[in-house]
Structure formats: structure tokens, C-alpha cells
mmCIF file of C-alpha atoms in Angstrom:
data_model
loop_
_atom_site.group_PDB
_atom_site.id
_atom_site.type_symbol
_atom_site.label_atom_id
_atom_site.label_comp_id
_atom_site.label_asym_id
_atom_site.label_seq_id
_atom_site.Cartn_x
_atom_site.Cartn_y
_atom_site.Cartn_z
ATOM 1 C CA ILE A 1059 0.085 -0.153 0.051
ATOM 2 C CA ILE A 1060 1.796 3.029 -0.602
ATOM 3 C CA VAL A 1061 0.980 6.297 1.446
ATOM 4 C CA THR A 1062 0.320 9.011 -0.705
ATOM 5 C CA LYS A 1063 -0.123 12.000 1.491
ATOM 6 C CA ASN A 1064 3.297 14.431 1.410
ATOM 7 C CA TYR A 1065 4.271 13.911 5.123
ATOM 8 C CA VAL A 1066 7.436 16.272 6.465
ATOM 9 C CA ASP A 1067 7.025 15.149 10.491
ATOM 10 C CA PHE A 1068 8.071 11.599 11.277
ATOM 11 C CA ARG A 1069 5.448 11.108 14.159
ATOM 12 C CA ASP A 1070 3.063 12.054 11.886
ATOM 13 C CA LEU A 1071 3.086 9.315 9.928
ATOM 14 C CA LEU A 1072 3.601 7.474 12.797
ATOM 15 C CA GLU A 1073 0.157 8.520 13.776
ATOM 16 C CA LYS A 1074 -1.266 6.820 11.254
ATOM 17 C CA PHE A 1075 -0.423 3.039 12.509
ATOM 18 C CA LYS A 1076 -1.104 3.821 15.943
ATOM 19 C CA GLY A 1077 -2.408 1.102 17.918
ATOM 20 C CA SER A 1078 -0.159 -1.174 15.894
ATOM 21 C CA PRO A 1079 3.517 -1.900 16.544
ATOM 22 C CA ILE A 1080 6.034 -0.785 12.981
ATOM 23 C CA LEU A 1081 8.918 -2.776 12.153
ATOM 24 C CA ILE A 1082 10.534 0.065 9.619
ATOM 25 C CA ASP A 1083 12.845 -0.571 7.107
ATOM 26 C CA VAL A 1084 14.754 2.029 5.802
ATOM 27 C CA TRP A 1085 16.127 1.847 2.194
ATOM 28 C CA ALA A 1086 16.579 2.892 -1.414
ATOM 29 C CA THR A 1087 16.640 1.484 -5.061
ATOM 30 C CA TRP A 1088 20.497 2.267 -5.553
ATOM 31 C CA CYS A 1089 20.983 0.463 -2.461
ATOM 32 C CA HIS A 1090 22.494 -3.176 -2.874
ATOM 33 C CA PRO A 1091 22.621 -4.284 1.044
ATOM 34 C CA CYS A 1092 19.043 -2.770 1.185
ATOM 35 C CA ILE A 1093 17.988 -4.887 -1.770
ATOM 36 C CA GLU A 1094 19.786 -7.923 -0.878
ATOM 37 C CA GLU A 1095 18.072 -8.167 2.859
ATOM 38 C CA PHE A 1096 14.591 -8.281 0.703
ATOM 39 C CA ARG A 1097 15.468 -11.853 -0.369
ATOM 40 C CA TYR A 1098 14.958 -12.181 3.567
ATOM 41 C CA LYS A 1099 11.657 -10.195 4.297
ATOM 42 C CA LYS A 1100 9.328 -13.257 3.228
ATOM 43 C CA PRO A 1101 9.361 -15.044 6.864
ATOM 44 C CA ILE A 1102 9.644 -11.417 8.721
ATOM 45 C CA GLU A 1103 6.109 -10.132 6.556
ATOM 46 C CA GLU A 1104 4.393 -13.148 7.670
ATOM 47 C CA TYR A 1105 5.381 -12.950 11.140
ATOM 48 C CA CYS A 1106 4.808 -9.396 10.997
ATOM 49 C CA GLU A 1107 0.736 -10.048 9.670
ATOM 50 C CA GLN A 1108 0.427 -13.047 11.946
ATOM 51 C CA SER A 1109 1.656 -11.206 14.904
ATOM 52 C CA GLY A 1110 -0.020 -7.563 13.977
ATOM 53 C CA ILE A 1111 2.851 -5.636 13.613
ATOM 54 C CA THR A 1112 2.835 -3.213 10.479
ATOM 55 C CA MET A 1113 5.739 -3.269 8.137
ATOM 56 C CA LEU A 1114 6.880 0.082 7.150
ATOM 57 C CA TYR A 1115 8.905 1.071 4.274
ATOM 58 C CA VAL A 1116 11.177 4.228 4.082
ATOM 59 C CA SER A 1117 11.994 4.945 1.005
ATOM 60 C CA ILE A 1118 14.792 7.314 0.525
ATOM 61 C CA ASP A 1119 14.992 7.536 -3.167
ATOM 62 C CA LYS A 1120 14.793 11.254 -4.973
ATOM 63 C CA PRO A 1121 11.255 11.748 -6.516
ATOM 64 C CA THR A 1122 13.060 11.049 -10.142
ATOM 65 C CA PHE A 1123 13.377 7.028 -9.031
ATOM 66 C CA LYS A 1124 9.384 7.024 -8.228
ATOM 67 C CA ASP A 1125 8.904 4.958 -11.171
ATOM 68 C CA ARG A 1126 12.204 2.988 -9.853
ATOM 69 C CA TRP A 1127 10.894 2.630 -6.512
ATOM 70 C CA LYS A 1128 7.344 1.544 -7.526
ATOM 71 C CA GLU A 1129 8.819 -1.076 -9.630
ATOM 72 C CA ASN A 1130 11.278 -2.438 -6.584
ATOM 73 C CA ILE A 1131 8.429 -2.476 -4.437
ATOM 74 C CA LYS A 1132 6.356 -5.220 -7.150
ATOM 75 C CA TYR A 1133 9.510 -7.008 -8.172
ATOM 76 C CA ASN A 1134 10.617 -7.596 -4.788
ATOM 77 C CA GLU A 1135 7.107 -8.434 -3.949
ATOM 78 C CA LEU A 1136 7.018 -6.068 -0.609
ATOM 79 C CA LYS A 1137 4.030 -6.265 1.476
ATOM 80 C CA GLY A 1138 3.188 -3.333 3.677
ATOM 81 C CA HIS A 1139 3.183 0.088 3.628
ATOM 82 C CA HIS A 1140 5.390 2.776 1.603
ATOM 83 C CA VAL A 1141 6.148 5.446 1.669
ATOM 84 C CA ARG A 1142 8.891 7.854 -0.805
ATOM 85 C CA ALA A 1143 10.180 10.008 1.610
ATOM 86 C CA ASN A 1144 10.642 13.847 0.819
ATOM 87 C CA ASN A 1145 13.910 15.558 2.459
ATOM 88 C CA GLU A 1146 11.726 16.972 5.499
ATOM 89 C CA LEU A 1147 10.497 13.686 6.173
ATOM 90 C CA ILE A 1148 13.961 12.618 5.434
ATOM 91 C CA ASN A 1149 15.594 14.589 8.036
ATOM 92 C CA SER A 1150 12.357 14.475 10.476
ATOM 93 C CA MET A 1151 13.319 10.763 10.003
ATOM 94 C CA TRP A 1152 16.918 10.711 10.812
ATOM 95 C CA GLU A 1153 16.614 13.158 14.236
ATOM 96 C CA TYR A 1154 13.442 10.832 15.346
ATOM 97 C CA LEU A 1155 15.626 7.538 15.131
ATOM 98 C CA GLY A 1156 18.844 8.671 15.912
ATOM 99 C CA GLY A 1157 22.355 7.112 15.049
ATOM 100 C CA PHE A 1158 24.200 7.751 12.160
ATOM 101 C CA LYS A 1159 21.552 9.539 9.703
ATOM 102 C CA GLY A 1160 22.162 8.220 6.519
ATOM 103 C CA ALA A 1161 23.378 4.909 7.075
ATOM 104 C CA ILE A 1162 21.046 2.138 5.233
ATOM 105 C CA PRO A 1163 19.751 -0.235 4.871
ATOM 106 C CA ARG A 1164 18.292 0.875 8.874
ATOM 107 C CA TYR A 1165 15.435 -1.009 10.664
ATOM 108 C CA ALA A 1166 13.575 0.252 13.477
ATOM 109 C CA VAL A 1167 11.242 -1.149 15.622
ATOM 110 C CA VAL A 1168 8.253 1.486 17.227
ATOM 111 C CA ASN A 1169 5.014 0.555 19.715
ATOM 112 C CA GLU A 1170 1.799 0.736 18.865
ATOM 113 C CA GLU A 1171 1.862 3.928 20.753
ATOM 114 C CA GLY A 1172 4.321 5.388 18.348
ATOM 115 C CA GLY A 1173 7.284 5.201 20.752
ATOM 116 C CA LEU A 1174 10.603 4.282 19.498
ATOM 117 C CA VAL A 1175 11.762 0.764 20.926
ATOM 118 C CA ILE A 1176 14.413 -0.242 19.186
ATOM 119 C CA PRO A 1177 16.536 2.413 17.385
ATOM 120 C CA GLU A 1178 18.880 -0.350 15.368
ATOM 121 C CA ALA A 1179 16.879 -3.067 15.093
ATOM 122 C CA THR A 1180 18.483 -6.671 13.358
ATOM 123 C CA ARG A 1181 18.562 -6.983 9.874
ATOM 124 C CA PRO A 1182 16.016 -9.718 8.060
ATOM 125 C CA LYS A 1183 19.110 -12.142 7.302
ATOM 126 C CA ASP A 1184 19.260 -12.497 10.981
ATOM 127 C CA PHE A 1185 15.635 -14.046 11.263
ATOM 128 C CA ASP A 1186 15.906 -15.357 15.066
ATOM 129 C CA GLN A 1187 17.838 -12.506 16.417
ATOM 130 C CA LEU A 1188 14.593 -9.864 14.566
ATOM 131 C CA ILE A 1189 12.118 -11.758 15.919
ATOM 132 C CA GLU A 1190 13.222 -11.946 19.074
ATOM 133 C CA GLU A 1191 13.157 -7.717 18.869
ATOM 134 C CA LEU A 1192 9.694 -7.909 17.649
ATOM 135 C CA GLU A 1193 8.489 -10.510 20.111
ATOM 136 C CA SER A 1194 9.361 -7.921 22.750
ATOM 137 C CA VAL A 1195 6.345 -5.051 21.187
ATOM 138 C CA ARG A 1196 3.975 -7.914 19.356
ATOM 139 C CA ILE A 1197 0.213 -7.754 19.921
ATOM 140 C CA LYS A 1198 -0.580 -10.924 21.535
ATOM 141 C CA LYS A 1199 -3.868 -12.114 19.558
ATOM 142 C CA ASP A 1200 -5.011 -14.879 22.082
#
């Protein structure tokens, strides 16, 4: 699902998903390590779907890469919500996430209230470790 609203504040974007924990994946079409991680996404996406966790893919691609971005989403079969961030949103996101700005791929976990729980989550290729991190915010459905 492509988010069409043009957000400038990262917290406003997260507000859209309030009530659900979020796994954030910050990436770009030109980032080879980002694309490599997509090979490990399917079981993570399945876990998130079963556990009530929202997948939020945030692309930092330039506006001129819009078509390439959409093609990448389709080609890699990325399920979840997709945002191609403008410069204001990118700056706001890095401020929110903290740590080293601009380093991608970057994963983060946010709780259902929009609070940053894990600012630098494990990459999907380390499935067990990432699942352990996601367990800390999972909404129990039993």
C-alpha cells in the first residue's frame, strides 16, 4: 500500500499506524545491501502479519526515482506500507531514529503508541534475532 500523503514530520506518519507496532525498513533502490535484505523478507512479513505488526518501508530515493521505486516494490513483492520520503520527512525521520544519519539499510521497531523501542533493529537475514526483538512489541492475540 503506497502512502500518498506527503508527510513532513515522521511522527505524523507514525500516527497513521497508531495502535499497531511497526517494523520500519529504511532503504533506497540504489542501495545494494538494502535490496539483498529483501531476499529474507517473506518470513518476516508473515510473522508481522500474524502478530499484528505493521511493515513500513521508507524509501529515501529522489523524486526522479519514483518509477524505479515502484518497480522495486513490485519486483521484490514487498508487502506492507510504502513511503517515498521527501527531504523534510527524511530529516525528521533521522532526527527521530537518532544514531548515524543516512546509513542504510536501517531497521527500527516502534511500539503501538508510536514510541521508538529499538532504534537500530537487526537485519532480516538474522531472522531469529529480529523475531526476538519484534516479540518485545507484539500484540498478543490470544
